[in-house]
XYZ file of C-alpha atoms in Angstrom:
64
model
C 103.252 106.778 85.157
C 104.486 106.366 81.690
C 102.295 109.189 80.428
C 103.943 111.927 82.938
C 107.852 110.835 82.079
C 107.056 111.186 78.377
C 106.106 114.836 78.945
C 108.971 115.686 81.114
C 111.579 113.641 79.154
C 110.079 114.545 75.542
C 112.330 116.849 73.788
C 109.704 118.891 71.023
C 109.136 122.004 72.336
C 105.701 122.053 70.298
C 104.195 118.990 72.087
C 105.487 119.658 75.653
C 105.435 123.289 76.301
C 101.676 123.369 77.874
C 103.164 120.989 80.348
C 105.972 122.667 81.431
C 104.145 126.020 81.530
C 101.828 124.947 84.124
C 103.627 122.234 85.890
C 103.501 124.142 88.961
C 99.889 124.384 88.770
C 99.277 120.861 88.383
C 101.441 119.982 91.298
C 99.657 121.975 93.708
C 96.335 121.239 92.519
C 97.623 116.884 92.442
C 99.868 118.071 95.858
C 96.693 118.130 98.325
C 95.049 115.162 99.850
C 92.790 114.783 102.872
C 92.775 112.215 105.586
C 91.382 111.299 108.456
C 92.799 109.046 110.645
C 92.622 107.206 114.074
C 95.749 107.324 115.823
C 96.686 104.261 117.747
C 99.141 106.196 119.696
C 100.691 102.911 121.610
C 101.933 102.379 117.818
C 103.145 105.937 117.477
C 104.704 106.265 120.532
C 108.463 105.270 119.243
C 109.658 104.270 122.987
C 109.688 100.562 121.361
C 112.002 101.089 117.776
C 110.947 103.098 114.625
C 108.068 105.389 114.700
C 105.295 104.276 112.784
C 101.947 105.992 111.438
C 99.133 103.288 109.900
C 96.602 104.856 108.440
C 93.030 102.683 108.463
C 90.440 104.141 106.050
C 90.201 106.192 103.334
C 92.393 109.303 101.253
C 90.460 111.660 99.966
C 91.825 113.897 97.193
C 89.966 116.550 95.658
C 90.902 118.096 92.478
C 89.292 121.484 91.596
């Protein structure tokens, strides 16, 4: 998103600092997302060309 490059390409230390402080808190808290699936293993198996994993449903990501 526009918003996120601006604050890591933004050169005023004044305006950006926050941002960079805690960067590393706002990827792990943005980092974790839940899912459940339904694996169609005959998909998954990879015997027939690339392995592939199709996800039917819903992510959930909490934040907090």
């Amino acid at each position: 998103p526009q918003s996120l490059y601006n604050l890591l390409t933004q050169n005023n230390p004044d305006s950006d600092e926050p941002f960079v402080t805690y960067i590393r808190a706002y990827n792990q808290v943005l980092a974790f997302t839940s899912l459940c699936v339904n694996l169609d293993k005959e998909l998954a198996n990879a015997k027939k060309g690339v392995y592939t994993f199709r996800i039917q449903g819903a992510l959930y990501h909490q934040i907090g």
